[in-house]
PDB file of C-alpha atoms in Angstrom:
ATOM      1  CA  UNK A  25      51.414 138.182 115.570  1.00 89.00           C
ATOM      2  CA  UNK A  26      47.849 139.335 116.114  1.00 87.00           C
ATOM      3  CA  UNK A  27      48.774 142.765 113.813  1.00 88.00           C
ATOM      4  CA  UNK A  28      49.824 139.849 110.694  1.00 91.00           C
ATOM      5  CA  UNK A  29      53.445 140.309 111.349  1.00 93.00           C
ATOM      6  CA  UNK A  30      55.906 137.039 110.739  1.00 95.00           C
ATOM      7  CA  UNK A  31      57.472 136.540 114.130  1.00 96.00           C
ATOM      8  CA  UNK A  32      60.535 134.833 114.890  1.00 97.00           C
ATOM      9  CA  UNK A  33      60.932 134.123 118.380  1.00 96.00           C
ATOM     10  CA  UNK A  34      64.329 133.377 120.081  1.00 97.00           C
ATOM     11  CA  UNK A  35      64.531 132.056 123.793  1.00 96.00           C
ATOM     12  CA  UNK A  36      67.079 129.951 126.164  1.00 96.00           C
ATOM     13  CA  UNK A  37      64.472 129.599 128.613  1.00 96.00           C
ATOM     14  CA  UNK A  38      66.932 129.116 131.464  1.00 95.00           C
ATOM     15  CA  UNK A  39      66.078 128.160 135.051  1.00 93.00           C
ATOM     16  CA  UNK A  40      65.743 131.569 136.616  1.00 93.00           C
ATOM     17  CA  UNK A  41      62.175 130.619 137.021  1.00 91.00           C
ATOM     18  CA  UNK A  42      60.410 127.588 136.117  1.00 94.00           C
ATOM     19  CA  UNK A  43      60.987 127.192 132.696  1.00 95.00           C
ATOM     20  CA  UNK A  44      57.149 125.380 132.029  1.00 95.00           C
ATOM     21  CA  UNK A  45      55.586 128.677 132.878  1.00 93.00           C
ATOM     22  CA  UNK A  46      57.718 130.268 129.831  1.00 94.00           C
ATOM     23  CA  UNK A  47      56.326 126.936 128.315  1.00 95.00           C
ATOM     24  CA  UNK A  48      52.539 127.904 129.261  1.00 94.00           C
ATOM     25  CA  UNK A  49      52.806 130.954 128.007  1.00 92.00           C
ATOM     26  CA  UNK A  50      54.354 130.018 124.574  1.00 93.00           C
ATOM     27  CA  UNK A  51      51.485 128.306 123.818  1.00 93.00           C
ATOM     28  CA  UNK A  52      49.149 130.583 122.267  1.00 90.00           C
ATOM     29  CA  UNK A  53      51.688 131.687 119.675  1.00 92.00           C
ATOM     30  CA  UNK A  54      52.826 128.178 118.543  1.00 93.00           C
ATOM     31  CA  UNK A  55      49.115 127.503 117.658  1.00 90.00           C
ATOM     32  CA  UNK A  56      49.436 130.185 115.109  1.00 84.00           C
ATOM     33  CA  UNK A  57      50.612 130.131 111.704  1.00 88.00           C
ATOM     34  CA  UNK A  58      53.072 132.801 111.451  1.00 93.00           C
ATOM     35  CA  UNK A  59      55.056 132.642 114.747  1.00 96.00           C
ATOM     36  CA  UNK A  60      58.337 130.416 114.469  1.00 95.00           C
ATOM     37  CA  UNK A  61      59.979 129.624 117.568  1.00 96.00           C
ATOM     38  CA  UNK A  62      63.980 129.025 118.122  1.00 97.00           C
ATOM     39  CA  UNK A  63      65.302 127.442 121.658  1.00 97.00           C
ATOM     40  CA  UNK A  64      69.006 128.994 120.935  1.00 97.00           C
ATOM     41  CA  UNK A  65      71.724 130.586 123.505  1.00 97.00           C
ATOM     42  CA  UNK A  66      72.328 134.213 122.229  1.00 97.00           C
ATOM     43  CA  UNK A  67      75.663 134.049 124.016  1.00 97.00           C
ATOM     44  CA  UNK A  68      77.267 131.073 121.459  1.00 96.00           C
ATOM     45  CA  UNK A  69      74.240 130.421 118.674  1.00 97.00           C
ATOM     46  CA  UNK A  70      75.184 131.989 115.172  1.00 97.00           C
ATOM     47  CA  UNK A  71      73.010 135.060 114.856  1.00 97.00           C
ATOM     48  CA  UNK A  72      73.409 135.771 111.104  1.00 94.00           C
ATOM     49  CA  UNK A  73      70.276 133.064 110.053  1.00 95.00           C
ATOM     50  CA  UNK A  74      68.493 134.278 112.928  1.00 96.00           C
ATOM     51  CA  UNK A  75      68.263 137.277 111.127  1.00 94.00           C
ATOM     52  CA  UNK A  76      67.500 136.242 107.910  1.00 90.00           C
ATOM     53  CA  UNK A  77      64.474 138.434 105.896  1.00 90.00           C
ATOM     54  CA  UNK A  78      64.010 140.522 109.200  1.00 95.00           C
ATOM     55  CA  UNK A  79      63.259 144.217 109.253  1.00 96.00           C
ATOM     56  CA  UNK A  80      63.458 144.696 112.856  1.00 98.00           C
ATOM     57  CA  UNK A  81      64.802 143.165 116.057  1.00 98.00           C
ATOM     58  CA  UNK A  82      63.372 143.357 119.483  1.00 98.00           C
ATOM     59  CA  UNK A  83      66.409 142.557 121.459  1.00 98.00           C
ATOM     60  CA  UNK A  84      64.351 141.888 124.836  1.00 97.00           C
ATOM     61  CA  UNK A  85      66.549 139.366 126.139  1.00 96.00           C
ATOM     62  CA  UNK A  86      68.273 139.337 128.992  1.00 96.00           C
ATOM     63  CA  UNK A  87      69.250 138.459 132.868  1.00 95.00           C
ATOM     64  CA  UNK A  88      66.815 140.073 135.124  1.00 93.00           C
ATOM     65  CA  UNK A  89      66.719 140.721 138.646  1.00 91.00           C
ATOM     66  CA  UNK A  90      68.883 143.410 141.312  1.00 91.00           C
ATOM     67  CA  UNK A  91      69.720 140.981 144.234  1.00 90.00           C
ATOM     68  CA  UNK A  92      71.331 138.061 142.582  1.00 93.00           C
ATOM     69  CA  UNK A  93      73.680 140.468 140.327  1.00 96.00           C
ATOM     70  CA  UNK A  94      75.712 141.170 142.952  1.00 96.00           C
ATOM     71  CA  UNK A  95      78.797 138.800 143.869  1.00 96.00           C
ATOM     72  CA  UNK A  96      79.845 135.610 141.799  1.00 93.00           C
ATOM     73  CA  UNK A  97      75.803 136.272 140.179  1.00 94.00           C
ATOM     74  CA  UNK A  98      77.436 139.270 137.968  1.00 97.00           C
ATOM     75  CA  UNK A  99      79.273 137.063 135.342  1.00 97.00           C
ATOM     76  CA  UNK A 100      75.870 136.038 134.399  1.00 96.00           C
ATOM     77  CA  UNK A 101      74.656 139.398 134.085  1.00 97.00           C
ATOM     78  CA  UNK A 102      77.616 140.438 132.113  1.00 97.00           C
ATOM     79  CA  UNK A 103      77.393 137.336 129.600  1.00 97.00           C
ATOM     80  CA  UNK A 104      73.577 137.752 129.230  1.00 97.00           C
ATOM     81  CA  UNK A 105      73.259 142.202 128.793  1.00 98.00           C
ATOM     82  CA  UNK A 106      76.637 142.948 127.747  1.00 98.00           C
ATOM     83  CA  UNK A 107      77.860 140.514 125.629  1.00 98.00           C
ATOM     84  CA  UNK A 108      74.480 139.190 123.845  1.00 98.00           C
ATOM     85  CA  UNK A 109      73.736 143.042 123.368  1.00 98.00           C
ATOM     86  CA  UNK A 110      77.011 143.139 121.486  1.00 98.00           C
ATOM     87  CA  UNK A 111      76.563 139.809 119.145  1.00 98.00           C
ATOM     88  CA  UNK A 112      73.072 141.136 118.321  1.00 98.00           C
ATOM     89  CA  UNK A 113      74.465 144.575 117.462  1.00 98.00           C
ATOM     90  CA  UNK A 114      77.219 143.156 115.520  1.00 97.00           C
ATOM     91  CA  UNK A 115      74.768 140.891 113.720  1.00 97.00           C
ATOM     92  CA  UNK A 116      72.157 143.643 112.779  1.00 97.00           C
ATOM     93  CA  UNK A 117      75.345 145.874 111.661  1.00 96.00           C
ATOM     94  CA  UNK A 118      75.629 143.848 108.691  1.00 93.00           C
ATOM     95  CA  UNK A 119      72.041 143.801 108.116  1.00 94.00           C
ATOM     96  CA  UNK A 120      71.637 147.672 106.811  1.00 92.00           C
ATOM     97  CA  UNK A 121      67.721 148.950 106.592  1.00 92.00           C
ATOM     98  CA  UNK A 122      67.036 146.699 110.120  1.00 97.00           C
ATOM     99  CA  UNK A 123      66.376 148.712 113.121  1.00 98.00           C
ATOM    100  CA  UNK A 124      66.651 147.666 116.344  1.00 98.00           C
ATOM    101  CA  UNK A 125      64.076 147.796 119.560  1.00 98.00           C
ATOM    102  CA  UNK A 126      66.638 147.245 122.789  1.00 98.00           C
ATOM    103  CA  UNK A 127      64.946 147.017 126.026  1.00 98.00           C
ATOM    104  CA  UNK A 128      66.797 149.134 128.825  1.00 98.00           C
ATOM    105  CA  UNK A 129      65.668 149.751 132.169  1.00 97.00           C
ATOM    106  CA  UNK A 130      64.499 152.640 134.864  1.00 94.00           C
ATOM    107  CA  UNK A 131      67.429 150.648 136.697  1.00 95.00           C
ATOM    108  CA  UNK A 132      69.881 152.387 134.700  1.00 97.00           C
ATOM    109  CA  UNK A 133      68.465 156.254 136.563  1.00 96.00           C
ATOM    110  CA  UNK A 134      69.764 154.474 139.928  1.00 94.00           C
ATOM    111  CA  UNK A 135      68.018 156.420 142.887  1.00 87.00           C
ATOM    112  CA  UNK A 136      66.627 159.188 140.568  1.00 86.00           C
ATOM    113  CA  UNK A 137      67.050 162.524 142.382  1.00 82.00           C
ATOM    114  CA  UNK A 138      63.288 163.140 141.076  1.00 83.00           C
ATOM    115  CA  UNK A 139      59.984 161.527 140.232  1.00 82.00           C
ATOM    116  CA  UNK A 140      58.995 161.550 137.708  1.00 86.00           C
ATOM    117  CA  UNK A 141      62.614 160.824 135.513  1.00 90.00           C
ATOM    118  CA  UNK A 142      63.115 162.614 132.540  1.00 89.00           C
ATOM    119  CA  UNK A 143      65.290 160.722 129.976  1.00 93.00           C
ATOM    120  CA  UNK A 144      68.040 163.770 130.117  1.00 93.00           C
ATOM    121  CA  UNK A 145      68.097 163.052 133.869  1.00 94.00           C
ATOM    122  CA  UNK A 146      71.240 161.539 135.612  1.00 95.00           C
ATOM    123  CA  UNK A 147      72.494 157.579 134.838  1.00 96.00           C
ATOM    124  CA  UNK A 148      73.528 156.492 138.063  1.00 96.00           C
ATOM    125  CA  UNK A 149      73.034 152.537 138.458  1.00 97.00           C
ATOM    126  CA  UNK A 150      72.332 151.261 141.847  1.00 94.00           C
ATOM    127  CA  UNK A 151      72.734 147.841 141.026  1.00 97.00           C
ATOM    128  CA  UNK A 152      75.554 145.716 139.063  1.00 97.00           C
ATOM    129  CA  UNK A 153      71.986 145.460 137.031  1.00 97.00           C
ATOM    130  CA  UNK A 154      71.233 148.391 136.140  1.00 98.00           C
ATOM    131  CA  UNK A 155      75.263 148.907 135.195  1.00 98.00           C
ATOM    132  CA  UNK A 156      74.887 145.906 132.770  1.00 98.00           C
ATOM    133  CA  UNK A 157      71.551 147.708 131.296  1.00 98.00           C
ATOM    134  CA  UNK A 158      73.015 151.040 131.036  1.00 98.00           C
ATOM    135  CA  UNK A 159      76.451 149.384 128.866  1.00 98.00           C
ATOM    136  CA  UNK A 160      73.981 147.808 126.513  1.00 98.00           C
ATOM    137  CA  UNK A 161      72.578 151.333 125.973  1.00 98.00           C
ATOM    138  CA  UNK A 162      76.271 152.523 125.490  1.00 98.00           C
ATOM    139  CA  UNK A 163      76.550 150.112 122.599  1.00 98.00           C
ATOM    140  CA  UNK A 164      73.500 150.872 121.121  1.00 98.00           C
ATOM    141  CA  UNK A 165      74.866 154.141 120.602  1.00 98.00           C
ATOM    142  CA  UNK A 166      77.822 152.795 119.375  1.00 98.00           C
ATOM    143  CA  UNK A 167      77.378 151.040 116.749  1.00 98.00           C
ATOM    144  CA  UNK A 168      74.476 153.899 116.115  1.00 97.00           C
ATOM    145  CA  UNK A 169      77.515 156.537 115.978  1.00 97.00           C
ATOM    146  CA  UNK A 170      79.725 154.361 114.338  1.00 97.00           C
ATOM    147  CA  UNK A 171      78.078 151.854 112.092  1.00 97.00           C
ATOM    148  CA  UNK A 172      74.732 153.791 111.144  1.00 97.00           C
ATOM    149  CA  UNK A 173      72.746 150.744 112.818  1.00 97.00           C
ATOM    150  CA  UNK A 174      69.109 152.128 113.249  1.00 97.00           C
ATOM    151  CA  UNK A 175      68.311 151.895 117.333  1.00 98.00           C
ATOM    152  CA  UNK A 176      65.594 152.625 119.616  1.00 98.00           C
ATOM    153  CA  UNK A 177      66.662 151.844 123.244  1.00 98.00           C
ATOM    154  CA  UNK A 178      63.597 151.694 125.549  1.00 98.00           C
ATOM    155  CA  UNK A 179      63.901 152.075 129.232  1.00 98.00           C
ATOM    156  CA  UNK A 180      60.699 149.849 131.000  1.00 97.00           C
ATOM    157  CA  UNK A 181      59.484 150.937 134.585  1.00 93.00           C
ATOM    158  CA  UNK A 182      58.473 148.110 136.204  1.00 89.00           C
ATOM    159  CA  UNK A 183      56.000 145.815 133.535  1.00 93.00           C
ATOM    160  CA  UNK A 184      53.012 144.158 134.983  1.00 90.00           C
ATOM    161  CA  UNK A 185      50.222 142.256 133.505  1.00 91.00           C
ATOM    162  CA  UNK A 186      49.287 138.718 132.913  1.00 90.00           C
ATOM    163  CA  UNK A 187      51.835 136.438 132.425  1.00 90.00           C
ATOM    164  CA  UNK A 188      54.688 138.446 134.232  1.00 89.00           C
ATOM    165  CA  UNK A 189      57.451 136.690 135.718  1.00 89.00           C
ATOM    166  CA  UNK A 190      56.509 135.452 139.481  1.00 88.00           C
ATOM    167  CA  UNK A 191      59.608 136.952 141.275  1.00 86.00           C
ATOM    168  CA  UNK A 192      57.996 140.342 140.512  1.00 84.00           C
ATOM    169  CA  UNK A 193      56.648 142.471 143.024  1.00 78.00           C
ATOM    170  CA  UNK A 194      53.162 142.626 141.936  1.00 81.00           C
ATOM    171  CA  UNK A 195      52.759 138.982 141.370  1.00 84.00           C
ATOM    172  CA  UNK A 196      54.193 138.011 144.555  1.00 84.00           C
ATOM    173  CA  UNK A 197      52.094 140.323 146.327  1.00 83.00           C
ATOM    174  CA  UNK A 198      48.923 138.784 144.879  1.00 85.00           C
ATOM    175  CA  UNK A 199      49.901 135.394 145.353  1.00 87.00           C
ATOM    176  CA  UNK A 200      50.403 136.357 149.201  1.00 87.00           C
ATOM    177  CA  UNK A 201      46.607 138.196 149.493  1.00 85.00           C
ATOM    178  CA  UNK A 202      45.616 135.053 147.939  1.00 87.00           C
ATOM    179  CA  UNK A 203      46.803 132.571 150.167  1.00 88.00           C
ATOM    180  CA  UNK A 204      46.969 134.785 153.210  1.00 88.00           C
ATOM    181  CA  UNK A 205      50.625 134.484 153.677  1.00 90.00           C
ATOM    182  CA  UNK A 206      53.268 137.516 154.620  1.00 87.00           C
ATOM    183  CA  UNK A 207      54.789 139.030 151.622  1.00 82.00           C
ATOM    184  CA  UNK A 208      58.734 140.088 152.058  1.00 80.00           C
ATOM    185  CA  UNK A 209      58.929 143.605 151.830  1.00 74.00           C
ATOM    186  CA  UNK A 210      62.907 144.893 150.776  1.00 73.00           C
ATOM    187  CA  UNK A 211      63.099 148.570 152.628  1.00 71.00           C
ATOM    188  CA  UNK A 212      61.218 150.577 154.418  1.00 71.00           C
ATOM    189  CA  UNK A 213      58.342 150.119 151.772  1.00 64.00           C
ATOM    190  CA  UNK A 214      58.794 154.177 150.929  1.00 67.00           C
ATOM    191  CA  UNK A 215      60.371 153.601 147.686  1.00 67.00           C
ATOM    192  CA  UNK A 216      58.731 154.994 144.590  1.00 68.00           C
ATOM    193  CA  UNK A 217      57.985 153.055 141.369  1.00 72.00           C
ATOM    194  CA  UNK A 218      56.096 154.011 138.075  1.00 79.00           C
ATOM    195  CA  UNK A 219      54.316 150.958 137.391  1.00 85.00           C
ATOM    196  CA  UNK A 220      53.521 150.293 133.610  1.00 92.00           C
ATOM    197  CA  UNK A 221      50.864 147.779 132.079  1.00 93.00           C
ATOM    198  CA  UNK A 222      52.726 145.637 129.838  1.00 94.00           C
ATOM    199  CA  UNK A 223      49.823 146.727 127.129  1.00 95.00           C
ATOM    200  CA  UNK A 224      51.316 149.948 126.630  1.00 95.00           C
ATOM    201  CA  UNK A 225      55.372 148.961 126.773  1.00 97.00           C
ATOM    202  CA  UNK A 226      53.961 146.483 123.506  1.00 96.00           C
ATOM    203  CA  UNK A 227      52.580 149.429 122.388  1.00 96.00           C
ATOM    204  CA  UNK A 228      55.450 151.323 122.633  1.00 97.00           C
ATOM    205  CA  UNK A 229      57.631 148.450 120.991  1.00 97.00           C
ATOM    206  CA  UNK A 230      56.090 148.638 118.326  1.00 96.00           C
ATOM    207  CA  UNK A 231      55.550 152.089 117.740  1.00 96.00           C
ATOM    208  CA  UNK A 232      59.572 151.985 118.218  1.00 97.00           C
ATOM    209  CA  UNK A 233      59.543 149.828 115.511  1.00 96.00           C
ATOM    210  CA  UNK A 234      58.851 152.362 112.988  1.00 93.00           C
ATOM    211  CA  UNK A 235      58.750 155.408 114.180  1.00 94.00           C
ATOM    212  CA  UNK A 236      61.555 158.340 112.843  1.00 93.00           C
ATOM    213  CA  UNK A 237      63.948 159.770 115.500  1.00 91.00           C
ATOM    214  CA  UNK A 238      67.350 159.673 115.848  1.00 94.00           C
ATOM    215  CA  UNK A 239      69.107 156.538 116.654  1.00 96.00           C
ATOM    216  CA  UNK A 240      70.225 155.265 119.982  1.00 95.00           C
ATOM    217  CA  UNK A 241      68.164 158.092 121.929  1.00 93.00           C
ATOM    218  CA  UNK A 242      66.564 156.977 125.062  1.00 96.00           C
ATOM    219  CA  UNK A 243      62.607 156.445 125.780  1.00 96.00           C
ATOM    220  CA  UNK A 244      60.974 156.310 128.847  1.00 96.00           C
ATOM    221  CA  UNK A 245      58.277 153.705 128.691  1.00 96.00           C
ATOM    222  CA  UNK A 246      56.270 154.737 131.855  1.00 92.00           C
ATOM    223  CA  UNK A 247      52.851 154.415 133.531  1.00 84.00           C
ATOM    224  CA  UNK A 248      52.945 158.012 134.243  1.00 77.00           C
ATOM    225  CA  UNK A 249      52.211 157.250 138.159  1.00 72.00           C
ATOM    226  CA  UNK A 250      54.354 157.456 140.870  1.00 69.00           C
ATOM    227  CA  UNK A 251      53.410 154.798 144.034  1.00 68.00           C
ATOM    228  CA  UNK A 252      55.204 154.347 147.274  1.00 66.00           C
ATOM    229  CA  UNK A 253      55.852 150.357 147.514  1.00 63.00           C
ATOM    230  CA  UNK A 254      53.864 150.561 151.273  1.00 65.00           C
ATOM    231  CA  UNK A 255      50.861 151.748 149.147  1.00 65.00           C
ATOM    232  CA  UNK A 256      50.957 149.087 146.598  1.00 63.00           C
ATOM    233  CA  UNK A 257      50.985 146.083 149.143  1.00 64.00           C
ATOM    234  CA  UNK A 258      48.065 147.992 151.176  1.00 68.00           C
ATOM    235  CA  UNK A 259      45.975 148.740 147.746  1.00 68.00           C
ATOM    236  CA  UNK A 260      46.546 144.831 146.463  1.00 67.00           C
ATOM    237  CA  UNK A 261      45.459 143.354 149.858  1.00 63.00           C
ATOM    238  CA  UNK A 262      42.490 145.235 149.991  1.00 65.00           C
ATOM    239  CA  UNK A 263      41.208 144.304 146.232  1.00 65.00           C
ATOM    240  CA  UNK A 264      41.950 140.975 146.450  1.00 61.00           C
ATOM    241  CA  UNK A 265      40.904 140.665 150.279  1.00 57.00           C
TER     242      UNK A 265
END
């Protein structure tokens, strides 16, 4: 919006977090002139006038999380990356000339069997998650393959920044140094992450947006670091402490 591009934005905002903190940070871009925004349900809303005068689609929608995809959790995961991926491919196929920005995720490397991950690397999913990321990457190639739909598919390691969601690591550990409360730590705390500032994956976006390579091959969108978890909770308590 800031660049002078017309910006359609399309959001559920369901209750996997408190949906008036998706409202907060709306807020900004309704005060502007150019920014339109749709509350719609990619999984039944008609797509096709969504589309309308568009030359690209950032299809960053989706069900986040690792734990709750596991169990009775995975149907949501399936209707939210699998089968919205496939709707918003189908509509874009019959939009020739529109390419497509899909955000995939370092989930879809599983345990990576090195750090850092090169995008030729191994797909392995840990996770019913990263399963459901690494389909919608399979379609993207797809209808790349089969329909000539014009695809960038974008795989995030772990965004932070302001606004991000507050079941992410980062947030909850700051919120804990805040209020000098013990932060849950999943593991061992040895696992390495590349952590990325969300800056750069807009950057990236809309580089992806434009730029000439061929469709449906994977990007890493990456940091460039590689911390243990243990680290990160003893480098936030000290800064805020």
């Amino acid at each position: 919006v800031a660049d002078g591009w017309t910006v359609r934005g399309i959001d559920a905002l369901t209750d996997y977090y408190d949906p008036a903190v998706k409202q907060r940070n709306l807020a900004t871009l309704l005060a502007g002139a150019n920014f339109q925004f749709v509350r719609a349900d990619l999984r039944e809303t008609p797509l096709a006038p969504l589309l309308d005068d568009t030359d690209v689609v950032f299809h960053l929608a989706a069900q986040p999380g690792v734990r709750t995809s596991w169990a009775d959790g995975f149907a949501t995961y399936d209707d939210h990356n699998i089968r919205v991926t496939q709707r918003v491919l189908e509509a874009v196929r019959n939009r020739p000339g529109t390419r497509l920005v899909f955000a995939s995720s370092s989930s879809v490397y599983g345990n990576p069997l090195r750090v850092p991950t090169d995008e030729g690397d191994q797909t392995r999913p840990f996770s019913p998650y990263g399963v459901t990321k690494l389909a919608g990457e399979h379609l993207c190639r797809a209808y790349a393959d089969n329909f000539g739909v014009s695809v960038a598919v974008l795989r995030y390691f772990t965004v932070y920044g302001p606004r991000q969601r507050p079941d992410m690591a980062i947030h909850r550990l700051i919120e804990c140094a805040r209020r000098g409360t013990p932060f849950a730590l999943f593991g061992d705390g040895s696992q390495i992450r590349d952590f990325t500032f969300v800056d750069d994956v807009v950057a990236a976006n809309l580089a992806a947006a434009t730029a000439e390579f061929p469709s449906g091959t994977p990007i890493n969108v990456a940091g460039g670091s590689s911390t243990r978890l243990v680290d990160l909770v003893a480098a936030v308590g000290e800064s805020v402490g």
